[in-house]
XYZ file of C-alpha atoms in Angstrom:
543
model
C 89.794 108.773 103.849
C 88.116 108.631 100.474
C 84.839 107.250 99.230
C 84.750 103.730 97.739
C 86.574 103.507 94.403
C 86.260 101.357 91.324
C 89.193 99.276 92.567
C 87.616 98.285 95.903
C 86.337 94.749 96.472
C 82.748 94.485 97.699
C 81.901 92.607 100.897
C 79.393 90.397 99.091
C 82.346 88.365 97.831
C 83.018 87.187 101.380
C 81.108 84.943 103.739
C 78.726 86.405 106.328
C 80.532 88.109 109.238
C 83.863 87.766 107.428
C 85.392 91.231 107.249
C 88.526 91.438 105.038
C 91.516 93.403 106.265
C 91.053 92.474 109.908
C 94.074 90.143 110.337
C 92.384 89.191 113.623
C 95.053 86.843 114.941
C 97.680 89.542 114.531
C 95.460 92.461 115.541
C 94.452 90.814 118.827
C 97.962 89.619 119.764
C 99.359 90.330 123.234
C 102.984 91.046 122.332
C 104.730 92.795 119.427
C 106.395 89.535 118.432
C 103.105 87.615 118.402
C 101.549 90.401 116.338
C 104.207 90.025 113.664
C 104.251 86.225 113.795
C 100.505 86.108 113.163
C 100.437 88.358 110.088
C 99.023 86.267 107.232
C 100.291 87.005 103.729
C 97.239 85.222 102.234
C 94.695 87.410 104.073
C 92.916 89.984 101.877
C 93.252 93.717 102.449
C 90.291 95.751 103.649
C 87.524 96.797 101.292
C 87.934 100.455 102.224
C 91.115 102.485 102.480
C 91.532 104.363 105.752
C 94.442 106.667 104.838
C 93.768 109.912 102.977
C 95.535 110.784 99.719
C 96.559 114.332 98.804
C 97.628 114.911 95.204
C 99.474 117.962 93.882
C 98.041 119.707 90.851
C 100.105 120.676 87.819
C 100.382 120.349 84.070
C 99.645 116.600 84.285
C 96.266 117.260 85.945
C 95.020 120.141 83.830
C 91.898 118.525 82.382
C 88.593 117.519 83.951
C 88.704 113.929 82.714
C 92.051 113.231 84.436
C 90.817 114.833 87.666
C 87.675 112.671 87.656
C 89.797 109.559 87.161
C 92.082 110.617 90.020
C 89.068 110.974 92.330
C 87.801 107.603 91.180
C 91.232 106.088 91.910
C 91.397 107.548 95.420
C 92.336 111.252 95.544
C 90.389 113.124 98.198
C 92.376 116.358 98.646
C 93.757 118.356 95.700
C 96.801 120.519 96.496
C 97.760 123.736 94.724
C 101.406 124.785 95.080
C 101.483 128.591 95.086
C 105.236 128.570 94.384
C 104.462 127.673 90.764
C 102.170 129.330 88.253
C 100.163 132.528 88.310
C 97.086 133.287 90.399
C 95.003 133.183 87.244
C 96.268 129.659 86.532
C 95.399 128.568 90.075
C 91.903 130.061 89.788
C 91.416 128.118 86.575
C 92.589 124.919 88.315
C 90.103 125.490 91.151
C 87.322 125.817 88.557
C 88.452 122.577 86.893
C 88.523 120.771 90.251
C 85.025 121.898 91.152
C 83.686 120.919 87.747
C 85.341 117.502 88.045
C 83.916 117.038 91.551
C 80.482 117.991 90.248
C 80.739 115.447 87.423
C 82.024 112.769 89.794
C 79.156 113.494 92.203
C 76.647 112.895 89.417
C 78.308 109.549 88.632
C 78.324 108.562 92.331
C 74.760 109.741 92.938
C 75.861 111.784 95.961
C 77.649 115.077 96.568
C 81.359 114.196 96.641
C 83.172 116.477 99.115
C 86.511 116.964 97.331
C 88.727 119.203 99.466
C 90.919 121.866 97.846
C 94.139 122.864 99.608
C 96.894 125.341 98.789
C 100.518 125.459 99.933
C 101.917 128.951 100.365
C 105.473 129.675 99.244
C 106.320 131.169 102.649
C 110.046 131.327 103.393
C 110.979 129.244 100.384
C 114.000 130.637 98.517
C 114.242 129.894 94.788
C 116.609 130.431 91.900
C 115.751 132.543 88.885
C 115.140 131.559 85.276
C 117.775 130.041 83.008
C 118.903 132.481 80.315
C 117.320 131.894 76.903
C 120.737 131.446 75.315
C 121.282 128.293 77.423
C 117.906 126.695 76.766
C 115.874 125.181 79.611
C 118.771 123.900 81.754
C 122.450 124.381 82.466
C 125.015 121.868 83.687
C 126.962 122.760 86.823
C 130.168 120.730 87.014
C 131.752 119.492 90.233
C 134.844 121.496 91.150
C 133.852 124.645 89.227
C 133.127 127.988 90.873
C 129.761 129.741 90.643
C 128.258 132.939 92.024
C 124.899 133.188 93.797
C 123.574 136.714 93.436
C 120.591 138.743 94.599
C 121.113 141.258 91.785
C 117.778 141.278 89.926
C 119.469 141.892 86.594
C 120.301 138.160 86.725
C 116.720 137.116 87.546
C 116.134 135.813 84.004
C 119.797 135.265 83.149
C 120.934 132.308 85.279
C 123.899 130.532 83.709
C 126.880 128.319 84.459
C 128.586 131.385 85.948
C 125.873 133.088 88.022
C 122.580 132.019 89.630
C 119.980 134.450 90.939
C 118.389 133.777 94.356
C 115.207 135.633 95.314
C 116.012 136.571 98.957
C 117.698 139.978 98.955
C 119.447 139.446 102.322
C 120.816 136.028 101.395
C 124.476 137.108 101.485
C 124.013 138.882 104.829
C 122.810 135.819 106.713
C 125.156 133.012 105.712
C 128.803 132.421 106.574
C 131.859 130.980 104.917
C 131.779 127.187 104.905
C 127.979 126.898 104.792
C 126.543 124.360 102.364
C 123.886 125.497 99.891
C 121.579 122.785 98.543
C 119.707 123.382 95.300
C 116.860 121.441 93.663
C 116.139 118.935 96.414
C 119.852 118.419 97.212
C 120.626 117.495 93.600
C 123.289 120.222 93.571
C 125.509 121.127 96.555
C 127.626 124.251 96.832
C 130.111 125.345 99.509
C 130.348 129.037 100.402
C 133.876 130.440 99.956
C 133.606 134.241 99.503
C 130.801 136.601 100.612
C 130.279 140.149 99.328
C 127.383 142.624 99.479
C 125.048 140.908 97.022
C 127.070 137.943 95.818
C 128.184 134.647 97.328
C 130.980 132.815 95.539
C 130.762 129.046 95.941
C 132.625 125.932 94.935
C 130.433 123.247 93.338
C 130.798 120.232 95.633
C 128.194 118.171 93.781
C 127.231 119.158 90.272
C 124.106 118.474 88.286
C 121.570 119.787 85.804
C 119.855 123.007 86.950
C 116.505 124.224 85.619
C 114.553 127.394 86.369
C 112.993 128.330 89.715
C 114.531 125.546 91.823
C 114.466 125.491 95.634
C 117.453 126.744 97.624
C 118.087 125.448 101.151
C 120.876 126.119 103.626
C 121.025 123.489 106.404
C 121.134 124.722 110.000
C 120.545 128.349 109.026
C 117.304 130.067 110.087
C 116.906 133.078 107.829
C 115.437 136.208 109.363
C 112.661 136.978 106.928
C 108.921 137.666 107.159
C 106.716 134.603 107.611
C 104.669 135.728 104.608
C 105.817 137.796 101.655
C 103.735 140.310 99.727
C 103.133 137.581 97.157
C 101.840 135.283 99.913
C 99.422 137.983 101.086
C 97.997 138.413 97.586
C 97.750 134.619 97.272
C 95.894 134.426 100.608
C 93.375 137.050 99.491
C 92.728 135.090 96.311
C 92.354 131.787 98.209
C 89.870 133.343 100.639
C 87.861 134.691 97.718
C 87.885 131.246 96.081
C 86.679 129.664 99.366
C 89.233 126.886 99.497
C 89.203 124.462 102.424
C 92.815 124.141 103.606
C 95.920 126.344 103.600
C 99.385 124.885 104.232
C 101.810 127.325 105.840
C 105.374 126.528 104.724
C 108.467 126.573 106.944
C 106.589 126.858 110.230
C 109.270 127.262 112.908
C 107.072 128.515 115.746
C 103.415 129.195 116.669
C 103.957 132.811 115.580
C 103.722 131.756 111.937
C 100.259 130.276 112.528
C 99.172 133.365 114.476
C 100.325 135.621 111.621
C 98.414 133.517 109.104
C 95.222 133.660 111.184
C 95.525 137.455 111.254
C 95.909 137.526 107.476
C 92.913 135.214 106.996
C 90.757 137.412 109.213
C 87.043 136.877 109.676
C 86.429 135.934 106.030
C 88.953 133.092 106.173
C 88.468 131.873 109.739
C 86.861 128.603 108.611
C 89.848 127.607 106.482
C 91.890 124.847 108.150
C 95.560 125.734 108.689
C 98.198 123.029 108.246
C 101.689 123.678 109.627
C 104.430 122.414 107.317
C 107.414 121.250 109.393
C 110.549 121.512 107.264
C 113.340 122.526 109.655
C 114.923 121.459 112.936
C 113.568 124.674 114.475
C 110.033 123.529 113.656
C 110.823 120.151 115.209
C 112.063 121.808 118.401
C 108.884 123.888 118.731
C 106.577 121.077 117.610
C 104.443 120.829 120.766
C 103.680 124.563 120.728
C 102.815 124.403 117.012
C 100.423 121.497 117.698
C 98.415 123.751 120.009
C 97.730 126.317 117.297
C 97.519 124.448 113.956
C 94.594 122.415 112.594
C 96.981 119.859 111.144
C 100.634 118.980 110.543
C 102.550 118.238 107.370
C 105.990 116.636 107.589
C 107.985 117.515 104.474
C 110.943 115.178 104.521
C 112.828 116.966 101.749
C 114.065 120.060 103.635
C 113.717 118.442 107.061
C 116.067 115.647 106.032
C 118.586 118.208 104.829
C 118.405 120.156 108.096
C 118.718 117.241 110.547
C 120.589 114.846 108.197
C 118.755 111.986 106.439
C 119.840 109.369 108.995
C 117.926 111.218 111.749
C 114.801 111.563 109.624
C 113.344 108.219 110.750
C 113.449 109.335 114.401
C 111.948 112.740 113.634
C 109.118 111.266 111.551
C 108.135 108.647 114.112
C 108.372 111.084 117.019
C 106.317 113.852 115.383
C 103.613 111.507 114.127
C 103.250 110.006 117.609
C 102.996 113.438 119.224
C 100.412 114.561 116.651
C 98.400 111.345 117.148
C 98.421 111.872 120.917
C 97.143 115.431 120.482
C 94.587 114.227 117.882
C 95.942 116.642 115.282
C 95.866 115.118 111.778
C 99.322 114.547 110.303
C 100.427 114.187 106.687
C 103.744 112.858 105.348
C 105.086 114.455 102.183
C 108.063 114.055 99.795
C 109.581 111.070 97.991
C 106.710 108.621 98.483
C 106.456 107.222 94.943
C 109.067 109.346 93.158
C 109.887 106.699 90.560
C 106.291 106.777 89.306
C 106.914 110.236 87.927
C 108.351 108.402 84.919
C 107.290 104.758 85.364
C 104.031 102.897 85.891
C 105.467 100.653 88.595
C 106.955 101.881 91.892
C 110.141 100.681 93.548
C 109.665 98.042 96.260
C 111.477 100.337 98.700
C 108.892 103.061 98.015
C 106.024 100.701 98.837
C 107.757 99.764 102.095
C 108.237 103.463 102.900
C 104.512 104.084 102.346
C 103.676 101.164 104.631
C 105.993 102.438 107.358
C 104.403 105.896 107.229
C 101.018 104.274 107.828
C 102.321 102.008 110.585
C 103.846 105.105 112.209
C 100.349 106.633 112.321
C 100.089 109.049 109.366
C 96.531 110.207 108.619
C 97.225 111.271 105.040
C 99.992 110.910 102.454
C 100.827 113.492 99.808
C 101.941 112.901 96.244
C 103.956 115.822 94.857
C 105.693 115.811 91.476
C 104.365 112.285 90.881
C 100.934 113.724 90.084
C 101.734 117.386 89.326
C 104.123 116.726 86.440
C 104.347 112.921 86.365
C 103.450 110.827 83.343
C 100.928 108.620 85.184
C 98.965 110.632 87.798
C 95.938 108.305 87.843
C 98.017 105.129 88.083
C 100.094 106.687 90.857
C 97.026 107.508 92.970
C 95.627 104.006 92.406
C 98.961 102.417 93.341
C 99.209 104.450 96.559
C 95.612 103.580 97.479
C 96.289 99.866 97.058
C 99.526 100.041 99.060
C 97.731 101.872 101.876
C 95.095 99.155 102.250
C 97.693 96.405 102.509
C 99.617 98.352 105.157
C 96.509 99.200 107.189
C 95.788 95.495 107.672
C 99.155 95.212 109.476
C 98.390 97.831 112.143
C 98.362 96.489 115.699
C 95.110 98.277 116.511
C 94.531 96.573 119.865
C 97.723 98.015 121.335
C 97.188 101.420 119.722
C 93.709 101.590 121.241
C 94.968 100.714 124.723
C 97.874 103.165 124.417
C 95.576 106.063 123.592
C 93.060 105.084 126.255
C 95.921 105.162 128.792
C 96.879 108.636 127.542
C 93.315 109.940 127.834
C 92.990 112.236 130.879
C 90.665 111.144 133.685
C 87.904 112.180 133.895
C 87.335 112.569 130.155
C 84.467 114.510 128.581
C 81.351 112.701 127.390
C 82.221 112.897 123.677
C 85.621 111.286 124.310
C 84.063 108.584 126.499
C 81.497 107.752 123.844
C 84.129 107.818 121.085
C 86.504 105.356 122.718
C 83.586 103.128 123.708
C 82.447 103.098 120.074
C 85.862 101.967 118.850
C 86.013 99.173 121.437
C 82.482 98.078 120.502
C 83.412 98.064 116.807
C 86.475 95.922 117.503
C 84.583 93.362 119.605
C 81.508 93.153 117.350
C 83.516 93.191 114.085
C 81.435 96.135 112.920
C 81.489 96.886 109.211
C 81.389 100.630 109.905
C 80.973 103.299 112.564
C 78.400 105.992 111.757
C 79.015 109.309 113.506
C 76.239 111.889 113.288
C 78.113 115.171 113.644
C 77.590 118.891 113.241
C 81.133 120.250 113.570
C 83.014 117.032 112.825
C 84.595 116.938 116.319
C 82.976 113.667 117.408
C 84.119 111.912 114.205
C 87.643 113.202 114.827
C 87.590 111.760 118.361
C 86.547 108.350 117.056
C 89.348 108.508 114.481
C 91.951 109.071 117.229
C 91.368 105.616 118.742
C 92.112 103.827 115.452
C 89.158 101.596 114.526
C 89.844 98.997 111.831
C 86.563 99.772 110.065
C 85.681 103.014 108.223
C 84.016 105.891 110.074
C 81.123 107.457 108.167
C 80.988 111.057 109.356
C 77.596 112.419 108.273
C 77.023 116.171 108.454
C 74.817 118.783 106.839
C 77.773 121.112 106.256
C 79.781 120.561 103.058
C 82.794 122.562 104.310
C 83.017 120.356 107.426
C 82.774 117.218 105.263
C 85.620 118.337 103.018
C 87.970 119.035 105.935
C 87.184 115.656 107.537
C 89.310 114.051 104.807
C 92.332 115.080 106.901
C 91.592 112.453 109.581
C 92.367 108.781 109.195
C 89.440 106.491 108.488
C 86.689 109.099 108.074
C 84.397 108.885 105.038
C 82.666 112.296 104.983
C 79.059 112.190 103.804
C 76.822 115.227 103.267
C 73.167 114.885 104.322
C 71.175 117.444 102.331
C 67.591 116.848 103.524
C 65.984 119.546 105.648
C 65.985 118.872 109.424
C 62.914 117.148 110.875
C 61.250 118.854 113.827
C 61.471 115.572 115.769
C 65.125 114.966 116.706
C 64.821 111.169 116.865
C 63.224 110.986 113.432
C 65.884 113.290 112.034
C 68.599 111.137 113.614
C 67.215 107.882 112.210
C 66.876 109.455 108.759
C 70.602 110.248 108.748
C 71.605 106.823 110.041
C 69.426 105.090 107.439
C 70.838 107.406 104.761
C 74.385 106.327 105.665
C 73.433 102.656 105.887
C 71.767 102.640 102.468
C 74.720 104.391 100.883
C 77.254 102.036 102.499
C 75.251 99.022 101.328
C 75.022 100.455 97.817
C 78.794 100.921 97.810
C 79.344 97.359 98.957
C 81.169 97.718 102.277
C 78.130 96.967 104.480
C 75.867 93.907 104.011
C 72.506 92.913 105.385
C 73.001 91.762 108.957
C 76.367 93.466 109.450
C 76.774 95.239 112.797
C 77.144 99.025 112.687
C 78.151 101.217 115.621
C 76.242 104.520 115.778
C 77.556 107.576 117.654
C 75.170 110.507 118.119
C 73.902 113.182 120.483
C 70.756 113.362 122.554
C 69.566 116.636 121.013
C 70.127 118.799 117.976
C 73.273 120.932 117.674
C 76.966 120.720 118.489
C 78.417 119.488 121.779
C 75.756 116.957 122.774
C 77.409 113.681 121.705
C 76.705 111.141 124.460
C 75.209 108.017 122.844
C 76.720 104.856 121.373
C 74.696 101.875 120.172
C 75.186 98.791 118.016
C 72.616 98.209 115.264
C 72.329 95.765 112.368
C 71.812 96.647 108.710
C 68.462 95.453 107.379
C 67.394 94.644 103.818
C 65.092 97.677 103.700
C 68.158 99.848 104.418
C 66.970 100.652 107.909
C 68.751 99.605 111.086
C 67.360 97.281 113.728
């Protein structure tokens, strides 16, 4: 969830107690059919977006001004892809991101907690560089024969005759008849002859090949280390740069997460680990992975190749539901707004795909090449933000709430009891927001699980906690920088009033609007046990 943007409508444009985006007749329906029948095309979307947006960094985002505009449009997590570029280039991008966040914070009048994430290369296999004599690309023609080789003399000499692949045991672990997919399935090869370091293939589907493209073999789990020497050097750099989130690629089992935690050590223990599910093996071990990771990313590119595209809809819905049940934030990645890499307007099918991801229960959505190398990174973020708000109004929140309450173990702990009570109170009172006073962020995450229709303002004194809260649906992280008051109640009211004033300034809370407040009875983590409904007052206090 991101802070209010320049594109958001303010509540003052609506009548008192009218909260846009509620679709109340549909949201409070008793059957799935009634829910759909009562959706109103004329009803406005919500003022605030509830779904987080992750944007990949690249040559299209290499200046501070563009990054500021992307934050203003709705980006709340910036992703570095360690498969591309040098460490020095990534360090420079981190500096640009922090400078842009600093500038944006000055414009907003508050410290904006932009999160920085990095995706490790992991078990990704790539081609080499196209030989200079061929230019930037080569054309592989259907029906021709080509050799895949691990001989490093071809590393910078890929051609129409031979392509270098960077996994030295590639030929040892595939068999005749296997299909090899290159560059996001653009090119398909069929293995015909295997020798020590070379695989001879027939080109089943030709195409244009550039340098350093991904190589994927469906239904083959390569025996290779979870993290290469390059990954380990990348991890050391990322720890030193104090980034917030690391995405582990090709996670097939909990062992990958355990290995990454060992590599992070004590210095990196506060970095959130996201497990990237890209293979059928990862899908099979999904429940075990949920127990160890801080979040899940579903990359539909390789996953669709491994389980076939027609099964992808089942896998996506099933994994999102299991992650939601476990209250582990889940992100969907790949092919969201691909056409906007070159055009300012998306395809209608892409907008429907985005909506279905949100209706499935995704917490965040990730833009890849659309922002990294696309022509319109700012417009793409703004388009995705707008599409998210329209889809969020269509969520059947009443049924989702009851489903998750039914799945909550009895007896539940006090924080869970207060969290689900807060969401029910917000639904029945048409609250404009839920304010959660949190130290570790856990209580805000619990509230997020039960799917309120209004934004959750998670206020904390810890900037690192605030940045990671962007992973959960509906949470607006807010950093409270004043020193603690000796009197707990005074300190608590100061934070609530701080949130209320800010929300009113941003235009998504009005005088008289109900606000649900979740807090603890004493200072520190683990004491959340109080829920109350208050009303925003003109002096920015609550009554």
